[in-house]
Short mmCIF file of C-alpha atoms in Angstrom, two decimals:
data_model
loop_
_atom_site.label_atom_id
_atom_site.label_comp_id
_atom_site.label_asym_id
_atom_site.label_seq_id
_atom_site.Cartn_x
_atom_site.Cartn_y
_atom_site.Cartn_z
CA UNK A 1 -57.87 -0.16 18.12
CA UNK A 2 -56.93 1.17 21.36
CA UNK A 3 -54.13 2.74 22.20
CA UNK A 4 -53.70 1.95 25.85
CA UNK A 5 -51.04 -0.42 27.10
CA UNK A 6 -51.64 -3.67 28.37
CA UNK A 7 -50.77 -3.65 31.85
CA UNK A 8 -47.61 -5.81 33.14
CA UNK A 9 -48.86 -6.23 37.02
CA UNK A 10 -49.29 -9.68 38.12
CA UNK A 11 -53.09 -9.89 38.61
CA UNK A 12 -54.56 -8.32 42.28
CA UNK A 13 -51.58 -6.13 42.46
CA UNK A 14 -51.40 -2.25 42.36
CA UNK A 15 -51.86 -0.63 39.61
CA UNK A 16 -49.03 -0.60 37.13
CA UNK A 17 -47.41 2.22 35.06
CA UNK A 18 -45.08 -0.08 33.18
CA UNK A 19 -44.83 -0.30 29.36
CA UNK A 20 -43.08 -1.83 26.70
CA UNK A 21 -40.61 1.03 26.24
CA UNK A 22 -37.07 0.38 26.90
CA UNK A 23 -35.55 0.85 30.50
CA UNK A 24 -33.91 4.88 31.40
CA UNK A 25 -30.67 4.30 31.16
CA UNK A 26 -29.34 4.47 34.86
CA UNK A 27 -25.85 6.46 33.71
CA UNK A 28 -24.74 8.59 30.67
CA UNK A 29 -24.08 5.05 29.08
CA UNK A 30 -25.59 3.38 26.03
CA UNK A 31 -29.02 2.14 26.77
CA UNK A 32 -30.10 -1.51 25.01
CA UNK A 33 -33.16 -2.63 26.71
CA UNK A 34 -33.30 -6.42 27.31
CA UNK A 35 -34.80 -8.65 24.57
CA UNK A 36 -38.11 -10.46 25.41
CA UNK A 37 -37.74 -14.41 26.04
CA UNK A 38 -39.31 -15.17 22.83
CA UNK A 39 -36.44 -13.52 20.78
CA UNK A 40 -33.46 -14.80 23.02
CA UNK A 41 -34.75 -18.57 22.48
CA UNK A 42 -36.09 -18.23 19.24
CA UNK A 43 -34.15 -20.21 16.28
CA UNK A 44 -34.60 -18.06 13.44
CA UNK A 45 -32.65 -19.62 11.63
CA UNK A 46 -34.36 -22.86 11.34
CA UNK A 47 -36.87 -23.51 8.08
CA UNK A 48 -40.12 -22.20 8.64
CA UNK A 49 -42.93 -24.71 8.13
CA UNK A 50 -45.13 -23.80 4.78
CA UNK A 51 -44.15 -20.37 5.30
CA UNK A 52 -46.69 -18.92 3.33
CA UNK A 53 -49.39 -20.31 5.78
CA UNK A 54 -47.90 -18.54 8.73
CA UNK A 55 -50.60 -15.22 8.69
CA UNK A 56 -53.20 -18.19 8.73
CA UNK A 57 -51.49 -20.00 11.55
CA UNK A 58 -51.27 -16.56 13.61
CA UNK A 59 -55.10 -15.91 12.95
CA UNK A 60 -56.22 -19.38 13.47
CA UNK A 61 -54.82 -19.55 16.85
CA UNK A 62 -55.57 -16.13 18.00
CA UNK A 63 -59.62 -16.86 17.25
CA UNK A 64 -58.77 -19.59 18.91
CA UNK A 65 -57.78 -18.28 21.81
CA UNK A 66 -59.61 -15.33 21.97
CA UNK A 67 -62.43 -17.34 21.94
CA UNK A 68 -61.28 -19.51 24.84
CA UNK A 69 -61.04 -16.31 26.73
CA UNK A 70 -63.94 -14.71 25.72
CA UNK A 71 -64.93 -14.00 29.51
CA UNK A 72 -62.30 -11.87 30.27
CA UNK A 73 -63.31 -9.09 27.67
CA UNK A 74 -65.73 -8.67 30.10
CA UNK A 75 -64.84 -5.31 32.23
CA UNK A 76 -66.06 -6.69 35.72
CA UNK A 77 -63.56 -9.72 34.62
CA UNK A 78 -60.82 -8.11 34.33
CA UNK A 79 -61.31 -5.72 37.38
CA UNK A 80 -61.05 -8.86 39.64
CA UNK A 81 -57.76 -9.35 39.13
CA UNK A 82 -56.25 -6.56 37.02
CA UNK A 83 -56.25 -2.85 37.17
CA UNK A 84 -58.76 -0.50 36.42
CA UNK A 85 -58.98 1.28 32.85
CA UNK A 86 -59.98 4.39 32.49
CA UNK A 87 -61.71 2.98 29.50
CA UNK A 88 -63.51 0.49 31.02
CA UNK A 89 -64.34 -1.65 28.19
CA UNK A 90 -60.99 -1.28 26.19
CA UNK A 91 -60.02 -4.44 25.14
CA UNK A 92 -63.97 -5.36 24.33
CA UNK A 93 -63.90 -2.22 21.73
CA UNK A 94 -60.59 -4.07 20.55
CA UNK A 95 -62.32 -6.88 19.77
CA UNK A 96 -65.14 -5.43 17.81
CA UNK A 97 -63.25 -3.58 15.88
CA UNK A 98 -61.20 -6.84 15.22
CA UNK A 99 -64.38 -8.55 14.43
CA UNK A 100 -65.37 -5.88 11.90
CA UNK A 101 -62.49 -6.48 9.51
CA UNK A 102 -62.63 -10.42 9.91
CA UNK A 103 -66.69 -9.95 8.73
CA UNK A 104 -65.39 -7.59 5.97
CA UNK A 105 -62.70 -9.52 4.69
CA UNK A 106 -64.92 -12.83 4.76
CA UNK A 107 -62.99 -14.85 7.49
CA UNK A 108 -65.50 -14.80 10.16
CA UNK A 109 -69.18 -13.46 9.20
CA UNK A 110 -71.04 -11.85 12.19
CA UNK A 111 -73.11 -15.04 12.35
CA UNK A 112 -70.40 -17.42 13.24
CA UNK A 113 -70.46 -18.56 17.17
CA UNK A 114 -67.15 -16.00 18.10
CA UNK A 115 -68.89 -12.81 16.85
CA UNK A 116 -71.98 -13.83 18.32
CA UNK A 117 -71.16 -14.49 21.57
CA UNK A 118 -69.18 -11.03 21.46
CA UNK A 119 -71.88 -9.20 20.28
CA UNK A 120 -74.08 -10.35 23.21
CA UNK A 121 -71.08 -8.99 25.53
CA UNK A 122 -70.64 -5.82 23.82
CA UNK A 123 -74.31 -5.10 23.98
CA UNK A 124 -74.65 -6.07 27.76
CA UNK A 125 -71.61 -3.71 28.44
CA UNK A 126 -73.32 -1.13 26.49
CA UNK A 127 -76.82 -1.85 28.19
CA UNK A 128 -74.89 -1.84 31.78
CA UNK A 129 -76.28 1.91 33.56
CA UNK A 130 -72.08 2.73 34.40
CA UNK A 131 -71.77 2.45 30.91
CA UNK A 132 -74.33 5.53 29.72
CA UNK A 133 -72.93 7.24 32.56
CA UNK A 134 -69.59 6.97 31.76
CA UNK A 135 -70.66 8.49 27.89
CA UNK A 136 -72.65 11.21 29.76
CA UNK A 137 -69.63 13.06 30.77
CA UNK A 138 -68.54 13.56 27.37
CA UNK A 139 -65.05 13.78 28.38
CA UNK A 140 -61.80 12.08 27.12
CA UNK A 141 -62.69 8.95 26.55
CA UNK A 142 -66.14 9.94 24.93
CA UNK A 143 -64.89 9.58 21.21
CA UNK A 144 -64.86 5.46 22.59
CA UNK A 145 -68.08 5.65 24.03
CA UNK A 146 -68.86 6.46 20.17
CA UNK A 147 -66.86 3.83 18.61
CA UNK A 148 -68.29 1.39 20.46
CA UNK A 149 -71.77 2.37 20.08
CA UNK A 150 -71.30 2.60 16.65
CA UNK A 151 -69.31 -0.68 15.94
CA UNK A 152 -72.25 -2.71 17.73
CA UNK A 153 -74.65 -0.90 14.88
CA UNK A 154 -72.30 -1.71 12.27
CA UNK A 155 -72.27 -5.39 13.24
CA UNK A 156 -76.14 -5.57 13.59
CA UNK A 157 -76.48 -4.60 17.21
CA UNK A 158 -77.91 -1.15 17.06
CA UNK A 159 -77.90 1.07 20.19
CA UNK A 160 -80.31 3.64 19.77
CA UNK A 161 -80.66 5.79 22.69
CA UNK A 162 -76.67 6.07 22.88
CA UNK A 163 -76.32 6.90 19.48
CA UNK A 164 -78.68 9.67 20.22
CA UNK A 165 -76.70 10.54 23.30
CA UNK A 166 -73.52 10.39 21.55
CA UNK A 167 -75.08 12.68 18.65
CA UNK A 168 -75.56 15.60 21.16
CA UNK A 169 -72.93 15.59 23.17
CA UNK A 170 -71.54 15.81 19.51
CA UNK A 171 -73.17 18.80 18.74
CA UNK A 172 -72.24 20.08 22.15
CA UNK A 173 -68.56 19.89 21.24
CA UNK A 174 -68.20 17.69 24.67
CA UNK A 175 -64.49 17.52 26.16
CA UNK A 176 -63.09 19.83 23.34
CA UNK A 177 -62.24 16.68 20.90
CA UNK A 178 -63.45 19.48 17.57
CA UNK A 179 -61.07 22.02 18.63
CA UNK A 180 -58.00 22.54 16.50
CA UNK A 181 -55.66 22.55 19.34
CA UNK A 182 -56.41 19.02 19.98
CA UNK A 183 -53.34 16.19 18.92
CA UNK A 184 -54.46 15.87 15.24
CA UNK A 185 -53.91 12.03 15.77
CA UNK A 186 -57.39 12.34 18.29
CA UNK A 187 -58.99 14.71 15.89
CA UNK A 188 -58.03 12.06 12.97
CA UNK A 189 -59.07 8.90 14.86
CA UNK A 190 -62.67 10.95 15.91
CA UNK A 191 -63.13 12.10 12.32
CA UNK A 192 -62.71 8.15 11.55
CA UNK A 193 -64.88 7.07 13.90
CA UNK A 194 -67.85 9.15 13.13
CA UNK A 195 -67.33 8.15 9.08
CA UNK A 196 -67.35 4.90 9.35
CA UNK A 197 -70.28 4.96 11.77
CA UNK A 198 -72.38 7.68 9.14
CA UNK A 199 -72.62 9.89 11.26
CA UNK A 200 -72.40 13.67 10.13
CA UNK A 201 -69.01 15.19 11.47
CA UNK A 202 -69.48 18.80 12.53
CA UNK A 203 -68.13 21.87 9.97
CA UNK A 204 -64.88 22.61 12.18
CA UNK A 205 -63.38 18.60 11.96
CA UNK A 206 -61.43 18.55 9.01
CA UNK A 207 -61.58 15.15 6.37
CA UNK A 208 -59.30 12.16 7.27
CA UNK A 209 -57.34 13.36 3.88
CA UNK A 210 -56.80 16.39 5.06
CA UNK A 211 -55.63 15.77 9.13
CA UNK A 212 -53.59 12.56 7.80
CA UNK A 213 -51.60 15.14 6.22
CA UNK A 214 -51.14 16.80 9.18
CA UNK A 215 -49.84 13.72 11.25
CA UNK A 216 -46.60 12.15 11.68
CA UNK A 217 -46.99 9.77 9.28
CA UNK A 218 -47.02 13.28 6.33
CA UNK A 219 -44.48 14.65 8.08
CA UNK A 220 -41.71 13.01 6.81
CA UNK A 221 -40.33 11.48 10.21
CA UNK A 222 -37.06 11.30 11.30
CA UNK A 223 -36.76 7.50 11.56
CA UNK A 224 -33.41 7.24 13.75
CA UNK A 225 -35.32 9.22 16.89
CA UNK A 226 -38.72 8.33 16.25
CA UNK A 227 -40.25 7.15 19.63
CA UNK A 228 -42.21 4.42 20.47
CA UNK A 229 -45.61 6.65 21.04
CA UNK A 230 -44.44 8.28 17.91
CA UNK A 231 -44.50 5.14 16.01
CA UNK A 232 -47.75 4.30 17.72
CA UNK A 233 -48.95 7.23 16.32
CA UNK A 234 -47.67 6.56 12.86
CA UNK A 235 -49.29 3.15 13.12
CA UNK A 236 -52.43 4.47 13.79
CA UNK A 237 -52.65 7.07 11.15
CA UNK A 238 -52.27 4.63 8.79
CA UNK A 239 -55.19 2.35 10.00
CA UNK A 240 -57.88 5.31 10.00
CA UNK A 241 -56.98 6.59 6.81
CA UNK A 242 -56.59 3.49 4.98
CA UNK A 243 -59.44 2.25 6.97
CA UNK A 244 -57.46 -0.94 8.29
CA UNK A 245 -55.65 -1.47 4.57
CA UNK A 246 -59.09 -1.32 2.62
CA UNK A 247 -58.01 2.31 0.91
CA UNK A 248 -55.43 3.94 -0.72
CA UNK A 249 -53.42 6.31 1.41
CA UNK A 250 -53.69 10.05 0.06
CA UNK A 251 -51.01 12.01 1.62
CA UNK A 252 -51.45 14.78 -0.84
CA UNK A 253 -47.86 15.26 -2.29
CA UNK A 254 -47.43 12.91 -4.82
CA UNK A 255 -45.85 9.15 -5.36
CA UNK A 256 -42.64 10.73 -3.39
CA UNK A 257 -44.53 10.97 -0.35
CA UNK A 258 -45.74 7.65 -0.36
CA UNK A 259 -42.59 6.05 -1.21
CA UNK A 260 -41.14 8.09 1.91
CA UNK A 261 -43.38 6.78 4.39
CA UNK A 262 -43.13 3.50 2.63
CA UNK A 263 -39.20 3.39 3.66
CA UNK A 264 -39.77 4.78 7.32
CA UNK A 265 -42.03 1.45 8.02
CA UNK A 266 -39.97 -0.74 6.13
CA UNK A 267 -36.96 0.54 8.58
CA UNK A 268 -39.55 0.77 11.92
CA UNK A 269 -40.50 -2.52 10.75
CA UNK A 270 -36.68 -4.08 11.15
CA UNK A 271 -36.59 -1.96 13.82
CA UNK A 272 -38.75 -3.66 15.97
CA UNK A 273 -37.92 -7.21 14.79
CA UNK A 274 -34.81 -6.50 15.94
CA UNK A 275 -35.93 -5.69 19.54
CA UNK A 276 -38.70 -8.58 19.31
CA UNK A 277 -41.32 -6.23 19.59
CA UNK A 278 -44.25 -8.42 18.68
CA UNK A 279 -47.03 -5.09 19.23
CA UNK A 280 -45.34 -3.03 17.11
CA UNK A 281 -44.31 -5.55 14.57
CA UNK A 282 -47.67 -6.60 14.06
CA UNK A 283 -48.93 -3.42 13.75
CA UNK A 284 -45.80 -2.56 11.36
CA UNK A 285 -46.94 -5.98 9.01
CA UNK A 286 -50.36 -4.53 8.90
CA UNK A 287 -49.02 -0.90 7.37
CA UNK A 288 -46.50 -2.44 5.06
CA UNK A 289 -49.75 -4.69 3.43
CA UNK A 290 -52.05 -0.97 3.58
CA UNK A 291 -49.20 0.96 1.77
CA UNK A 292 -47.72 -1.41 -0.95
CA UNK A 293 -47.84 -0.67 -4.27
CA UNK A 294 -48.03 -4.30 -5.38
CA UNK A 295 -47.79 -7.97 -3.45
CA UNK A 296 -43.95 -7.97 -3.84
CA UNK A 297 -42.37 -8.54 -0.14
CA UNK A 298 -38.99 -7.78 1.63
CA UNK A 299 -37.15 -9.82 3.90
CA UNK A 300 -38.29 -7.73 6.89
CA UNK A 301 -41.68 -8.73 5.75
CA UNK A 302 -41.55 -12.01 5.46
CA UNK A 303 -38.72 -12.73 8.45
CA UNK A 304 -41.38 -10.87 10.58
CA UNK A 305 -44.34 -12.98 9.74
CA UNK A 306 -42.49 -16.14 10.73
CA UNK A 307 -41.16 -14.76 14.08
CA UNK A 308 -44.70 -14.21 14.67
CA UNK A 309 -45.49 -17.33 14.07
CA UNK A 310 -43.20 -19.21 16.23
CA UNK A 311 -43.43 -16.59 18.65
CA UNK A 312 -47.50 -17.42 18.72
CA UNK A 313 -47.94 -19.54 22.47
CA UNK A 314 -49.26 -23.03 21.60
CA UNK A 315 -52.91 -21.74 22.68
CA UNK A 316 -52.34 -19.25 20.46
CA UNK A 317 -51.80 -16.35 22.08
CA UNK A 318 -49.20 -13.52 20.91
CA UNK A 319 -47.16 -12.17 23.81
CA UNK A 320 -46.98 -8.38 24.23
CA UNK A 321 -43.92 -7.12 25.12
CA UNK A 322 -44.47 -6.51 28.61
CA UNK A 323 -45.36 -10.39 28.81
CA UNK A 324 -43.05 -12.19 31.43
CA UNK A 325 -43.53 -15.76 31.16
CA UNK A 326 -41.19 -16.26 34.44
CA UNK A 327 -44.14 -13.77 36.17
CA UNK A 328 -46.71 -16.32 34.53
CA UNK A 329 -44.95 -19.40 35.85
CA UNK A 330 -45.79 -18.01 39.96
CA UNK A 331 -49.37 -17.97 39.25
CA UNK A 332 -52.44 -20.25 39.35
CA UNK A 333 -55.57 -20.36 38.51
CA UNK A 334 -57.96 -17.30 37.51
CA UNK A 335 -54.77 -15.46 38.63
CA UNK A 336 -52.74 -16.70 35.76
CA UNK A 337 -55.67 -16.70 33.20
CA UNK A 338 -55.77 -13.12 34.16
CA UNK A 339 -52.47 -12.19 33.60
CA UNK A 340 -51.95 -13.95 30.47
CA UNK A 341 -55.44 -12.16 28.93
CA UNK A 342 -53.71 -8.93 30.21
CA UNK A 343 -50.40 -9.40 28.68
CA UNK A 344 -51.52 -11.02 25.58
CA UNK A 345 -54.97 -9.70 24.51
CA UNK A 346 -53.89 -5.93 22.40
CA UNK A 347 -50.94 -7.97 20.21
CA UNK A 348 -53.00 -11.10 19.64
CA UNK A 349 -55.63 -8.30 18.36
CA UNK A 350 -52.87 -6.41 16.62
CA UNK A 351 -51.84 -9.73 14.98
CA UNK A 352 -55.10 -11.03 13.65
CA UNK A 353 -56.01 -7.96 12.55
CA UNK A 354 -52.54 -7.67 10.07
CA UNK A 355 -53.52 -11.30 9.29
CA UNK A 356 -57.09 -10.57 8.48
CA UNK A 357 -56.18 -8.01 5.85
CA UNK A 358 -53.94 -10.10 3.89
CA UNK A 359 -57.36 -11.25 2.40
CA UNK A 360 -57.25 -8.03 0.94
CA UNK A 361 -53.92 -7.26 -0.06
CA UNK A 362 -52.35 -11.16 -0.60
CA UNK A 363 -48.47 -10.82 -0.85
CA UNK A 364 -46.42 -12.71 -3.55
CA UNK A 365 -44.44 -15.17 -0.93
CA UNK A 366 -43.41 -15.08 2.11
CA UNK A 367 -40.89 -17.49 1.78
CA UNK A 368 -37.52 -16.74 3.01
CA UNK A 369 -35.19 -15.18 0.62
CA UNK A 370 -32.34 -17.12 -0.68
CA UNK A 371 -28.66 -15.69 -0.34
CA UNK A 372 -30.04 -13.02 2.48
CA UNK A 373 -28.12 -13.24 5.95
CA UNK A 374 -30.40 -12.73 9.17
CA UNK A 375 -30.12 -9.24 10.49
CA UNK A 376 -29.03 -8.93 14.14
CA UNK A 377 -30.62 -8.80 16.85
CA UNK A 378 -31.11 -5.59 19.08
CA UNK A 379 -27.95 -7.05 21.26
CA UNK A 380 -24.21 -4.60 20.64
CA UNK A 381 -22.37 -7.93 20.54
CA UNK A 382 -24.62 -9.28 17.48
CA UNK A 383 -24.85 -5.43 15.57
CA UNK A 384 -20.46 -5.14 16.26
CA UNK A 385 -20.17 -8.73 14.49
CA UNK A 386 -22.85 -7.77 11.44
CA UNK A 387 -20.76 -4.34 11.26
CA UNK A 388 -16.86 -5.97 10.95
CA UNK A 389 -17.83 -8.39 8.64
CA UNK A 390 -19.60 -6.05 6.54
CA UNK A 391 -16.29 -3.50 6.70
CA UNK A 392 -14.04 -6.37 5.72
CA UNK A 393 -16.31 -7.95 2.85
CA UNK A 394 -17.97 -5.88 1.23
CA UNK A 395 -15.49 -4.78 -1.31
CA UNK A 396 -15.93 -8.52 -2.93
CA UNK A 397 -18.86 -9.51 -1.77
CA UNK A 398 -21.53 -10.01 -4.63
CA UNK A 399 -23.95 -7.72 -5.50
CA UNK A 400 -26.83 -9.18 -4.07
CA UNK A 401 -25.78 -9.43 -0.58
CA UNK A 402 -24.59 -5.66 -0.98
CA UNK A 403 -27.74 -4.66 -1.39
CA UNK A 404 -29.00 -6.57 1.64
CA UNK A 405 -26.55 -5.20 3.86
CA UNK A 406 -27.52 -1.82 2.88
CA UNK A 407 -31.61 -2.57 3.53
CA UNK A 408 -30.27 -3.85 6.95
CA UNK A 409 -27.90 -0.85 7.49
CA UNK A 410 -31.00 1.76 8.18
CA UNK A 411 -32.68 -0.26 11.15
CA UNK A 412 -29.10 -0.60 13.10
CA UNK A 413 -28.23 2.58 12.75
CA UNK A 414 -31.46 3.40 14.11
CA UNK A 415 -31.01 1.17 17.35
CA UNK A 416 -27.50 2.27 18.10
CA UNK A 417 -28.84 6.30 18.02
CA UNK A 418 -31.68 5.28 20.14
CA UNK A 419 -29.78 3.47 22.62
CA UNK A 420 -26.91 6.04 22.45
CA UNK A 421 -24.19 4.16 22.02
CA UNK A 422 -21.47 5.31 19.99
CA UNK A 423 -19.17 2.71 20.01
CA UNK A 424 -21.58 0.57 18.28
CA UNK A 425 -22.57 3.45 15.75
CA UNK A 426 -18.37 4.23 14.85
CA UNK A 427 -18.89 0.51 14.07
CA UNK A 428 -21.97 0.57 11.69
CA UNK A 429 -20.62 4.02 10.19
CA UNK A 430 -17.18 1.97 9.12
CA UNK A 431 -19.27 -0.50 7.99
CA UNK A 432 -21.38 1.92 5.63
CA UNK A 433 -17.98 4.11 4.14
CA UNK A 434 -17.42 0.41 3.11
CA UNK A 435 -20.93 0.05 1.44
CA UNK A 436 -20.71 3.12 -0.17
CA UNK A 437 -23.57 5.02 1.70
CA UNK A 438 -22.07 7.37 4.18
CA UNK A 439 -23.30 10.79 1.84
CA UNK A 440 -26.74 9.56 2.21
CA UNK A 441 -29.21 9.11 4.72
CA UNK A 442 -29.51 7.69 7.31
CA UNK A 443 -25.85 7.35 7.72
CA UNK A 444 -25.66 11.25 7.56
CA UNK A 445 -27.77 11.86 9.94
CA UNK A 446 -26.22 9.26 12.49
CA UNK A 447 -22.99 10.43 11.57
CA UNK A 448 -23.96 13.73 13.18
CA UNK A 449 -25.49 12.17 16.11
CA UNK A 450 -21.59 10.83 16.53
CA UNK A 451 -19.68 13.75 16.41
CA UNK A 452 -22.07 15.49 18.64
CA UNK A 453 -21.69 13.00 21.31
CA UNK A 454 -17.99 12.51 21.31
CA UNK A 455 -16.30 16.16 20.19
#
């Protein structure tokens, strides 16, 4: 998958620089970016239907609209009303990769009339002159010019000529992507790349195994300031060296390792419910299915597959956070076709994708579980609420929802330290002395943040 935003301009305007991270706070005050429209008018608490069906419902309707919308996966497409990429078929390498996994995991074989009719596209991109000169410059976006080439082999389209010119500007060590001073996420996602298309890697690009272990996601991450492009990167690690939840992750230091990086998604994966990040939380469902140790499920999990769901546009399409549907509502036409494919195309991807690989890794349920209260939303108000209720209960309460307010604890911790708000954080702090967790972390940690900001 690529890593480049979708773009938030209305269609035929400048280009855009806009992303989904929150808003710079405009004084030395707290910081809560404003929740999308799907989260402020979504009723959680209503009973999803068949619950257990909702990964199916999310992939059935974004084929389906994908499909519908085939034609703007088309670069020239999208350049008549959106801006330029630098990668200029981006969302078509997406898509291929997308279409990989659903041929794997025997949803959709490469036969069926979707992958077909994308396969033709891809291969008239890749037969387009721009495109072979683009690869000729071997320069930042050349490991793409690769994955693409060698995705359209992989799914029975082979390409030759540019697999010959992506060999030697291999060899040639074009743009620098071998050297060690590169990020060691681009190193990892190259070294990916070039395994999974058979293709020999050159002496000085370490394994997957062994740059994994180098990335955030080995690190041991500190989950109250991780950042969204460091959560991107997490996300990301985790795809190429579990191949998109088909392997085992190896991060070289034994089952406590695992289990830590296990705990950082569950908590990112809260995280971004909370904010009704749909990107992020699909690609957070996705990790939590590649790293499980069995199909058991948390409520995260499961509350996160149903917002999803009902978050899913009737045609199907999963808004990305930079998705305004009052922007939408001004425009007509190609216009508005444009800037829904623009807004919409990376998380419908993202959420098929995490859908896709439940054929591999099937959780237990997804029902919702009985006697657990619905975490708050990303909103001070909601988390203040959650946090005096908590103080003045939990010395009775039963164990059970204990222990749920204490899986919940970690993710609002983690929004009031981001957003910088310590009024908030006093709040959840109280509410943590009360559960019995203030020695241990996160609640250390944020308890530091505190008395930095206000001694």
């Amino acid at each position: 998958m690529s890593t480049t935003p979708a773009t938030s301009a209305p269609p035929s305007s400048p280009p855009s620089t806009s992303s989904s991270s929150p808003p710079s706070p405009s004084s030395d005050g707290p910081s809560w970016a404003p929740l999308p429209a799907h989260a402020v008018t979504d009723d959680a608490d209503a009973p999803p239907p068949d619950p257990d069906a909702a990964p199916e419902r999310v992939l059935a309707g974004a084929l389906r609209w994908i499909e519908a919308g085939l034609e703007w996966f088309r670069p020239r497409r999208w350049e008549e009303y959106l801006p330029p990429r630098p990668f200029r078929p981006g969302p078509l390498l997406e898509l291929l990769g997308l279409l990989r996994v659903l041929d794997r995991e025997g949803v959709l074989p490469r036969t069926a009339p979707l992958p077909g009719r994308a396969l033709d596209l891809a291969a008239e991109t890749a037969a387009d002159p721009a495109f072979e000169r683009s690869l000729r410059r071997g320069d930042a976006y050349f490991p793409y010019h690769l994955n693409l080439v060698m995705l359209l082999e992989h799914l029975g389209r082979p390409q030759p000529a540019l697999r010959a010119r992506c060999e030697a500007l291999l060899a040639a060590d074009a743009g620098g992507h071998l050297r060690p001073y590169k990020p060691v996420l681009n190193r990892l996602e190259l070294r990916y790349f070039l395994d999974r298309g058979g293709l020999t890697a050159p002496p000085s690009l370490p394994t997957v195994d062994a740059l994994l272990r180098e990335s955030v996601a080995a690190l041991d991450p500190d989950v109250l300031q991780l950042t969204e492009s460091e959560t991107y990167a997490l996300t990301h690690a985790v795809f190429y060296a579990t191949d998109f939840g088909r392997h085992r992750l190896d991060l070289g230091d034994g089952p406590r390792a695992g289990a830590r990086l296990r705990e950082t998604v569950r908590v990112l994966l809260a995280v971004h419910l909370a904010r009704g990040s749909l990107d992020l939380l699909a690609e957070l469902l996705l990790c939590t299915r590649a790293l499980a140790k069995g199909p058991e499920t948390s409520p995260a999990e499961r509350t996160a597959w149903h917002t999803l769901a009902r978050a899913a546009r009737p045609d199907g399409a999963v808004p990305s956070p930079v998705h305004r549907p009052e922007v939408l509502a001004t425009l007509t036409g190609d216009k508005a076709a444009a800037y829904l494919f623009g807004t919409c195309y990376h998380t419908t991807t993202a959420a098929a994708l995490a859908a896709a690989t439940l054929r591999h890794r099937p959780p237990d349920t997804l029902r919702p579980a009985t006697g657990t209260p619905r975490p708050p939303r990303a909103e001070p108000a909601e988390i203040r609420t959650w946090a005096r209720r908590v103080a003045a209960e939990a010395a009775t309460a039963p164990t059970t929802l204990r222990t749920a307010w204490r899986d919940q604890l970690a993710p609002l911790l983690t929004l009031a330290v981001q957003a910088r708000d310590p009024h908030v954080l006093a709040e959840l702090l109280t509410a943590a002395e009360s559960l019995g967790t203030t020695a241990h972390s996160p609640a250390r940690e944020a308890a530091a943040h505190l008395t930095a900001w206000t001694d």
